[in-house]
Amino acid sequence: MKTSVVRIHRHGGPEVLQYEEVDLPAPGDGEVQIRQTAIGLNFADTYQREGEAGPHDGGAMPIILGGQGAGIIEAVGQNAGTFMAGDRVAYISPGAYAERRNVAVGRLLHLPAEISDQVAAATLLRGLTAEYLVRRLYKVKPGNTVLVHAAAGGMGLILGQWAKALGARVIGTVGANSKIDIARAHGCDEVIVYTGEDFAARTMELTGGTGVDVIYDGVGKDAFLKSLDCVRPMGMVISYGTASGNVGQFDLQLLHRKSIIVTRPTLRTWIAARADLEAAAAAFFEAVISGKVRADVNRSYSLRDTRRAHEELHSRSTTGAAIIIP
């Protein structure tokens, strides 16, 4: 069988993305074959395209990009467990930019009837990332004050809502005045436009000079060091992404004065065990179904138009989650 894919033969900018047809074998042992109805689009995909450390190991060229999707099982291999043809499923696994693909059952999740394919494909990776960030790595509780960088982005929208639902006061940063209302509508009590004012100084002012309990930083280079200035003593700064570039080396003595805890986690280690994957997904699906987290899909692209999707991701002008429709 032939299937359409988007892949790269070398690392680089959006121009290296190629729409091609490849052979797709029958599903092997422990695999199923999925006809994809929606594919997730994440900033982390651009790291893999550029050859930076992304959510998955790069592997040998050519590489089919993408890390999450949803669809219908069309065929099953041996030892497919509880998965059968006709099931609606979603997954986090490399090689998602494809019309049809094979996926190991260990990475598959059955989708509840209340969760659409589009929402699952657009938000599963972000949702599971948010789950461990607010419920396990730092357990947000009533009375906490949190700072969410890029609060109007795909991750920021989920983090702000979930932290708010857990009882926290949420301060968000955004890059433009046009994003203030979006951030406020998704959990932020106060919003700082970091291009117009010093976010660290403003955060300290908003917290009466104390600083926040935890900072969720998906920005990286442009935000990390200043974040150390506005976290409270013994607070935590979580660098979970590097949209503006890698943080690079920094002096550990910067943490000494306030006993700051800094961590650079990755989702794959937090869902490596099947039980952790299932528990995280159940928590995220419950948050969406209950209305604690609105997981909206803001825009979509065709598989042929993936290059434009990456260009718009780089523009930093987009908000919310997007999908690719095969």
CSV table of C-alpha atoms in Angstrom, one decimal:
chain,number,residue,atom,x,y,z
A,1,MET,CA,0.0,0.0,0.0
A,2,LYS,CA,1.1,3.6,-0.7
A,3,THR,CA,0.5,6.4,1.7
A,4,SER,CA,1.2,10.2,1.5
A,5,VAL,CA,3.6,11.6,4.0
A,6,VAL,CA,5.6,14.8,4.8
A,7,ARG,CA,9.2,14.1,5.5
A,8,ILE,CA,12.6,15.7,5.4
A,9,HIS,CA,15.9,14.5,3.8
A,10,ARG,CA,18.0,17.1,5.6
A,11,HIS,CA,17.6,19.4,8.5
A,12,GLY,CA,16.7,23.1,7.9
A,13,GLY,CA,13.9,25.5,7.6
A,14,PRO,CA,10.3,24.9,6.4
A,15,GLU,CA,11.6,24.6,2.9
A,16,VAL,CA,13.0,21.1,3.6
A,17,LEU,CA,9.6,19.7,4.2
A,18,GLN,CA,8.6,17.4,1.3
A,19,TYR,CA,5.2,15.9,0.4
A,20,GLU,CA,5.8,12.4,-0.9
A,21,GLU,CA,4.4,8.9,-1.3
A,22,VAL,CA,5.9,6.0,0.4
A,23,ASP,CA,5.2,2.3,0.8
A,24,LEU,CA,3.3,1.3,3.9
A,25,PRO,CA,3.7,-2.4,5.0
A,26,ALA,CA,1.0,-4.4,6.8
A,27,PRO,CA,1.1,-3.8,10.6
A,28,GLY,CA,3.6,-6.0,12.4
A,29,ASP,CA,3.5,-7.8,15.7
A,30,GLY,CA,2.1,-5.5,18.4
A,31,GLU,CA,1.1,-2.9,15.8
A,32,VAL,CA,-2.1,-1.5,14.2
A,33,GLN,CA,-2.6,0.4,11.0
A,34,ILE,CA,-4.5,3.7,11.4
A,35,ARG,CA,-6.2,5.8,8.8
A,36,GLN,CA,-5.5,9.2,10.3
A,37,THR,CA,-8.3,11.8,10.5
A,38,ALA,CA,-6.2,14.5,12.3
A,39,ILE,CA,-2.5,15.1,13.0
A,40,GLY,CA,-1.2,17.3,15.8
A,41,LEU,CA,1.0,20.3,15.0
A,42,ASN,CA,3.5,21.3,17.8
A,43,PHE,CA,6.3,23.8,18.0
A,44,ALA,CA,8.4,20.8,19.0
A,45,ASP,CA,8.1,19.5,15.5
A,46,THR,CA,10.2,22.4,14.3
A,47,TYR,CA,13.0,21.4,16.7
A,48,GLN,CA,13.1,18.0,15.0
A,49,ARG,CA,13.0,19.6,11.5
A,50,GLU,CA,15.9,21.8,12.5
A,51,GLY,CA,17.9,19.0,14.1
A,52,GLU,CA,17.6,20.3,17.6
A,53,ALA,CA,16.7,18.2,20.6
A,54,GLY,CA,13.0,17.5,20.1
A,55,PRO,CA,10.5,15.1,21.7
A,56,HIS,CA,11.9,12.1,19.8
A,57,ASP,CA,15.3,10.9,18.6
A,58,GLY,CA,15.9,12.0,15.0
A,59,GLY,CA,17.0,8.7,13.5
A,60,ALA,CA,18.3,8.2,10.0
A,61,MET,CA,17.1,10.3,7.1
A,62,PRO,CA,14.6,10.7,5.6
A,63,ILE,CA,12.5,11.4,8.7
A,64,ILE,CA,8.7,11.6,8.7
A,65,LEU,CA,7.9,14.4,11.2
A,66,GLY,CA,5.2,14.8,13.7
A,67,GLY,CA,4.6,13.3,17.1
A,68,GLN,CA,0.8,12.8,17.6
A,69,GLY,CA,-2.4,12.0,15.8
A,70,ALA,CA,-5.8,10.4,15.9
A,71,GLY,CA,-7.9,8.2,13.6
A,72,ILE,CA,-9.5,4.9,12.9
A,73,ILE,CA,-7.9,1.5,13.1
A,74,GLU,CA,-8.1,-0.3,9.7
A,75,ALA,CA,-5.9,-3.3,10.3
A,76,VAL,CA,-4.3,-5.1,13.3
A,77,GLY,CA,-1.2,-7.2,13.6
A,78,GLN,CA,-0.6,-10.1,16.0
A,79,ASN,CA,-0.8,-9.3,19.7
A,80,ALA,CA,-2.8,-6.1,19.3
A,81,GLY,CA,-4.3,-6.5,22.8
A,82,THR,CA,-7.7,-4.7,23.2
A,83,PHE,CA,-7.4,-2.7,20.0
A,84,MET,CA,-9.6,-3.8,17.0
A,85,ALA,CA,-10.4,-2.6,13.6
A,86,GLY,CA,-12.9,0.3,13.7
A,87,ASP,CA,-11.7,1.6,17.1
A,88,ARG,CA,-11.1,5.4,17.4
A,89,VAL,CA,-7.6,5.9,18.8
A,90,ALA,CA,-5.0,8.6,19.5
A,91,TYR,CA,-1.3,8.3,20.2
A,92,ILE,CA,2.0,10.1,20.9
A,93,SER,CA,4.7,8.5,18.7
A,94,PRO,CA,7.1,9.8,16.0
A,95,GLY,CA,6.2,9.7,12.3
A,96,ALA,CA,2.8,11.3,12.5
A,97,TYR,CA,2.8,13.4,9.3
A,98,ALA,CA,1.1,10.7,7.2
A,99,GLU,CA,-2.2,9.8,5.7
A,100,ARG,CA,-2.0,6.2,7.0
A,101,ARG,CA,0.6,4.7,9.4
A,102,ASN,CA,1.4,1.8,11.7
A,103,VAL,CA,1.7,2.5,15.4
A,104,ALA,CA,2.8,0.2,18.3
A,105,VAL,CA,-0.2,-0.6,20.6
A,106,GLY,CA,1.9,0.4,23.6
A,107,ARG,CA,1.6,4.1,22.5
A,108,LEU,CA,-2.2,3.9,21.6
A,109,LEU,CA,-5.1,5.2,23.6
A,110,HIS,CA,-8.8,4.5,23.2
A,111,LEU,CA,-10.7,7.8,22.7
A,112,PRO,CA,-13.8,8.5,24.9
A,113,ALA,CA,-16.9,9.3,22.9
A,114,GLU,CA,-16.8,12.8,24.3
A,115,ILE,CA,-13.4,13.6,22.8
A,116,SER,CA,-13.3,14.3,19.1
A,117,ASP,CA,-10.4,13.1,16.9
A,118,GLN,CA,-9.6,16.7,16.1
A,119,VAL,CA,-9.3,17.7,19.8
A,120,ALA,CA,-7.2,14.6,20.6
A,121,ALA,CA,-4.8,15.1,17.7
A,122,ALA,CA,-4.4,18.8,18.5
A,123,THR,CA,-4.0,18.7,22.2
A,124,LEU,CA,-2.9,15.2,23.5
A,125,LEU,CA,0.8,16.0,23.7
A,126,ARG,CA,0.1,19.4,25.3
A,127,GLY,CA,-2.5,18.0,27.5
A,128,LEU,CA,-0.3,15.2,28.9
A,129,THR,CA,2.5,17.7,29.3
A,130,ALA,CA,0.3,20.0,31.2
A,131,GLU,CA,-0.9,17.1,33.3
A,132,TYR,CA,2.5,16.2,34.7
A,133,LEU,CA,3.5,19.8,35.0
A,134,VAL,CA,0.6,20.9,37.2
A,135,ARG,CA,-0.3,17.6,38.9
A,136,ARG,CA,3.0,15.7,39.4
A,137,LEU,CA,6.2,17.6,38.8
A,138,TYR,CA,4.8,20.6,40.8
A,139,LYS,CA,1.5,19.8,42.5
A,140,VAL,CA,-0.4,23.0,42.1
A,141,LYS,CA,-2.8,23.6,45.0
A,142,PRO,CA,-5.2,26.4,46.2
A,143,GLY,CA,-3.2,29.4,47.3
A,144,ASN,CA,-0.3,29.0,44.9
A,145,THR,CA,0.6,31.7,42.5
A,146,VAL,CA,2.0,30.5,39.2
A,147,LEU,CA,3.6,32.3,36.2
A,148,VAL,CA,2.8,30.9,32.7
A,149,HIS,CA,5.0,32.2,29.9
A,150,ALA,CA,3.5,32.4,26.4
A,151,ALA,CA,0.1,32.2,28.1
A,152,ALA,CA,-1.8,32.6,24.8
A,153,GLY,CA,0.0,29.8,23.0
A,154,GLY,CA,-1.1,26.2,22.7
A,155,MET,CA,0.5,25.0,25.9
A,156,GLY,CA,-0.1,28.2,27.8
A,157,LEU,CA,-3.9,28.0,27.2
A,158,ILE,CA,-4.1,24.6,28.8
A,159,LEU,CA,-1.6,25.3,31.6
A,160,GLY,CA,-3.5,28.5,32.6
A,161,GLN,CA,-6.9,26.9,32.7
A,162,TRP,CA,-5.7,23.8,34.6
A,163,ALA,CA,-3.7,25.7,37.2
A,164,LYS,CA,-6.7,28.0,37.7
A,165,ALA,CA,-9.0,24.9,38.1
A,166,LEU,CA,-6.6,23.6,40.8
A,167,GLY,CA,-7.1,26.8,42.8
A,168,ALA,CA,-4.0,28.8,41.8
A,169,ARG,CA,-3.7,32.5,41.0
A,170,VAL,CA,-2.4,32.6,37.5
A,171,ILE,CA,-0.1,35.3,36.0
A,172,GLY,CA,0.5,35.0,32.3
A,173,THR,CA,3.0,36.6,29.9
A,174,VAL,CA,2.1,37.3,26.2
A,175,GLY,CA,3.9,39.0,23.4
A,176,ALA,CA,1.2,41.4,22.1
A,177,ASN,CA,-1.8,43.4,23.4
A,178,SER,CA,-4.0,41.4,21.1
A,179,LYS,CA,-3.3,38.3,23.1
A,180,ILE,CA,-4.3,39.7,26.5
A,181,ASP,CA,-8.0,38.8,26.3
A,182,ILE,CA,-7.2,35.3,25.1
A,183,ALA,CA,-5.0,34.6,28.0
A,184,ARG,CA,-7.6,36.1,30.5
A,185,ALA,CA,-10.3,33.9,29.0
A,186,HIS,CA,-8.1,30.8,29.6
A,187,GLY,CA,-7.3,31.1,33.3
A,188,CYS,CA,-5.0,34.1,33.7
A,189,ASP,CA,-5.9,36.6,36.5
A,190,GLU,CA,-3.2,39.0,35.4
A,191,VAL,CA,-1.5,39.3,32.0
A,192,ILE,CA,1.9,41.0,31.3
A,193,VAL,CA,2.9,42.0,27.8
A,194,TYR,CA,6.6,41.2,28.0
A,195,THR,CA,7.4,43.3,24.9
A,196,GLY,CA,6.2,46.4,26.7
A,197,GLU,CA,7.4,46.0,30.3
A,198,ASP,CA,9.8,44.0,32.4
A,199,PHE,CA,7.9,40.9,33.2
A,200,ALA,CA,10.1,40.0,36.2
A,201,ALA,CA,9.6,43.4,37.8
A,202,ARG,CA,5.9,43.4,37.2
A,203,THR,CA,5.5,39.9,38.6
A,204,MET,CA,7.3,41.0,41.8
A,205,GLU,CA,5.0,44.0,42.0
A,206,LEU,CA,1.9,41.8,41.6
A,207,THR,CA,3.1,39.4,44.3
A,208,GLY,CA,4.1,42.1,46.8
A,209,GLY,CA,7.8,41.4,46.4
A,210,THR,CA,7.5,37.7,47.2
A,211,GLY,CA,7.6,36.1,43.8
A,212,VAL,CA,5.6,33.2,42.4
A,213,ASP,CA,5.7,29.6,43.6
A,214,VAL,CA,6.3,28.1,40.2
A,215,ILE,CA,7.1,29.3,36.7
A,216,TYR,CA,6.2,27.4,33.6
A,217,ASP,CA,8.7,28.4,30.9
A,218,GLY,CA,8.2,27.1,27.3
A,219,VAL,CA,10.1,30.1,25.9
A,220,GLY,CA,13.7,29.3,26.9
A,221,LYS,CA,16.5,31.7,26.0
A,222,ASP,CA,14.5,34.9,26.1
A,223,ALA,CA,12.7,34.2,29.4
A,224,PHE,CA,14.7,31.8,31.6
A,225,LEU,CA,17.3,33.9,33.4
A,226,LYS,CA,14.8,36.7,34.1
A,227,SER,CA,12.4,34.1,35.5
A,228,LEU,CA,14.9,33.5,38.3
A,229,ASP,CA,14.4,37.1,39.4
A,230,CYS,CA,10.7,36.6,40.1
A,231,VAL,CA,10.3,33.2,41.6
A,232,ARG,CA,10.0,33.0,45.4
A,233,PRO,CA,12.6,31.5,47.7
A,234,MET,CA,12.6,27.7,47.3
A,235,GLY,CA,10.3,28.1,44.3
A,236,MET,CA,10.6,26.1,41.1
A,237,VAL,CA,11.3,27.2,37.5
A,238,ILE,CA,10.3,24.6,35.0
A,239,SER,CA,11.9,24.9,31.6
A,240,TYR,CA,9.8,22.6,29.5
A,241,GLY,CA,10.4,24.1,26.1
A,242,THR,CA,12.8,26.4,24.1
A,243,ALA,CA,10.7,28.3,21.6
A,244,SER,CA,13.2,31.2,21.5
A,245,GLY,CA,16.3,29.0,21.6
A,246,ASN,CA,18.1,26.8,24.1
A,247,VAL,CA,18.9,28.3,27.5
A,248,GLY,CA,22.5,27.2,27.3
A,249,GLN,CA,25.0,27.3,30.1
A,250,PHE,CA,24.3,29.4,33.2
A,251,ASP,CA,25.9,30.0,36.5
A,252,LEU,CA,24.4,27.7,39.2
A,253,GLN,CA,25.2,30.3,41.8
A,254,LEU,CA,22.3,32.3,40.4
A,255,LEU,CA,20.1,29.7,42.2
A,256,HIS,CA,21.9,30.0,45.5
A,257,ARG,CA,20.5,33.2,47.0
A,258,LYS,CA,16.9,31.9,47.0
A,259,SER,CA,17.5,28.2,46.9
A,260,ILE,CA,15.7,28.0,43.5
A,261,ILE,CA,14.8,24.6,42.1
A,262,VAL,CA,15.3,24.4,38.3
A,263,THR,CA,14.3,21.4,36.1
A,264,ARG,CA,14.3,20.6,32.4
A,265,PRO,CA,11.8,17.7,32.0
A,266,THR,CA,10.5,15.9,29.0
A,267,LEU,CA,7.1,14.3,28.5
A,268,ARG,CA,8.4,11.0,27.3
A,269,THR,CA,9.9,10.1,30.7
A,270,TRP,CA,6.7,11.0,32.5
A,271,ILE,CA,4.6,8.6,30.3
A,272,ALA,CA,7.2,5.9,29.6
A,273,ALA,CA,5.3,3.4,31.8
A,274,ARG,CA,2.0,2.3,30.3
A,275,ALA,CA,0.3,2.9,33.6
A,276,ASP,CA,1.5,6.5,33.7
A,277,LEU,CA,0.4,7.1,30.1
A,278,GLU,CA,-3.1,5.8,30.8
A,279,ALA,CA,-3.5,7.7,34.1
A,280,ALA,CA,-2.2,10.9,32.5
A,281,ALA,CA,-4.6,10.6,29.6
A,282,ALA,CA,-7.5,9.8,31.8
A,283,ALA,CA,-6.8,12.9,33.9
A,284,PHE,CA,-6.6,15.1,30.8
A,285,PHE,CA,-9.7,13.7,29.2
A,286,GLU,CA,-11.6,14.2,32.4
A,287,ALA,CA,-10.5,17.8,32.6
A,288,VAL,CA,-11.7,18.4,29.1
A,289,ILE,CA,-15.0,16.5,29.5
A,290,SER,CA,-15.8,18.3,32.8
A,291,GLY,CA,-15.1,21.7,31.3
A,292,LYS,CA,-12.1,22.5,33.5
A,293,VAL,CA,-10.0,22.8,30.4
A,294,ARG,CA,-11.3,24.0,27.0
A,295,ALA,CA,-9.3,22.2,24.3
A,296,ASP,CA,-10.2,24.3,21.3
A,297,VAL,CA,-8.8,23.7,17.8
A,298,ASN,CA,-8.1,27.2,16.3
A,299,ARG,CA,-7.0,26.4,12.8
A,300,SER,CA,-6.2,23.5,10.4
A,301,TYR,CA,-4.0,22.8,7.4
A,302,SER,CA,-3.9,20.2,4.7
A,303,LEU,CA,-1.1,17.7,4.7
A,304,ARG,CA,0.1,19.2,1.4
A,305,ASP,CA,0.3,22.6,3.2
A,306,THR,CA,2.5,21.6,6.1
A,307,ARG,CA,5.2,23.9,5.0
A,308,ARG,CA,3.0,26.9,5.5
A,309,ALA,CA,1.9,25.5,8.9
A,310,HIS,CA,5.6,25.5,10.0
A,311,GLU,CA,6.1,29.0,8.6
A,312,GLU,CA,3.2,30.3,10.7
A,313,LEU,CA,4.5,28.5,13.8
A,314,HIS,CA,7.8,30.4,13.4
A,315,SER,CA,6.0,33.7,13.0
A,316,ARG,CA,4.9,33.5,16.7
A,317,SER,CA,1.7,35.2,15.6
A,318,THR,CA,-0.6,32.2,16.1
A,319,THR,CA,-2.6,31.3,19.2
A,320,GLY,CA,-4.0,28.0,20.4
A,321,ALA,CA,-3.9,24.6,18.9
A,322,ALA,CA,-3.7,23.5,15.2
A,323,ILE,CA,-4.1,20.3,13.3
A,324,ILE,CA,-3.1,18.9,9.9
A,325,ILE,CA,-5.9,17.1,8.0
A,326,PRO,CA,-4.6,14.2,5.8
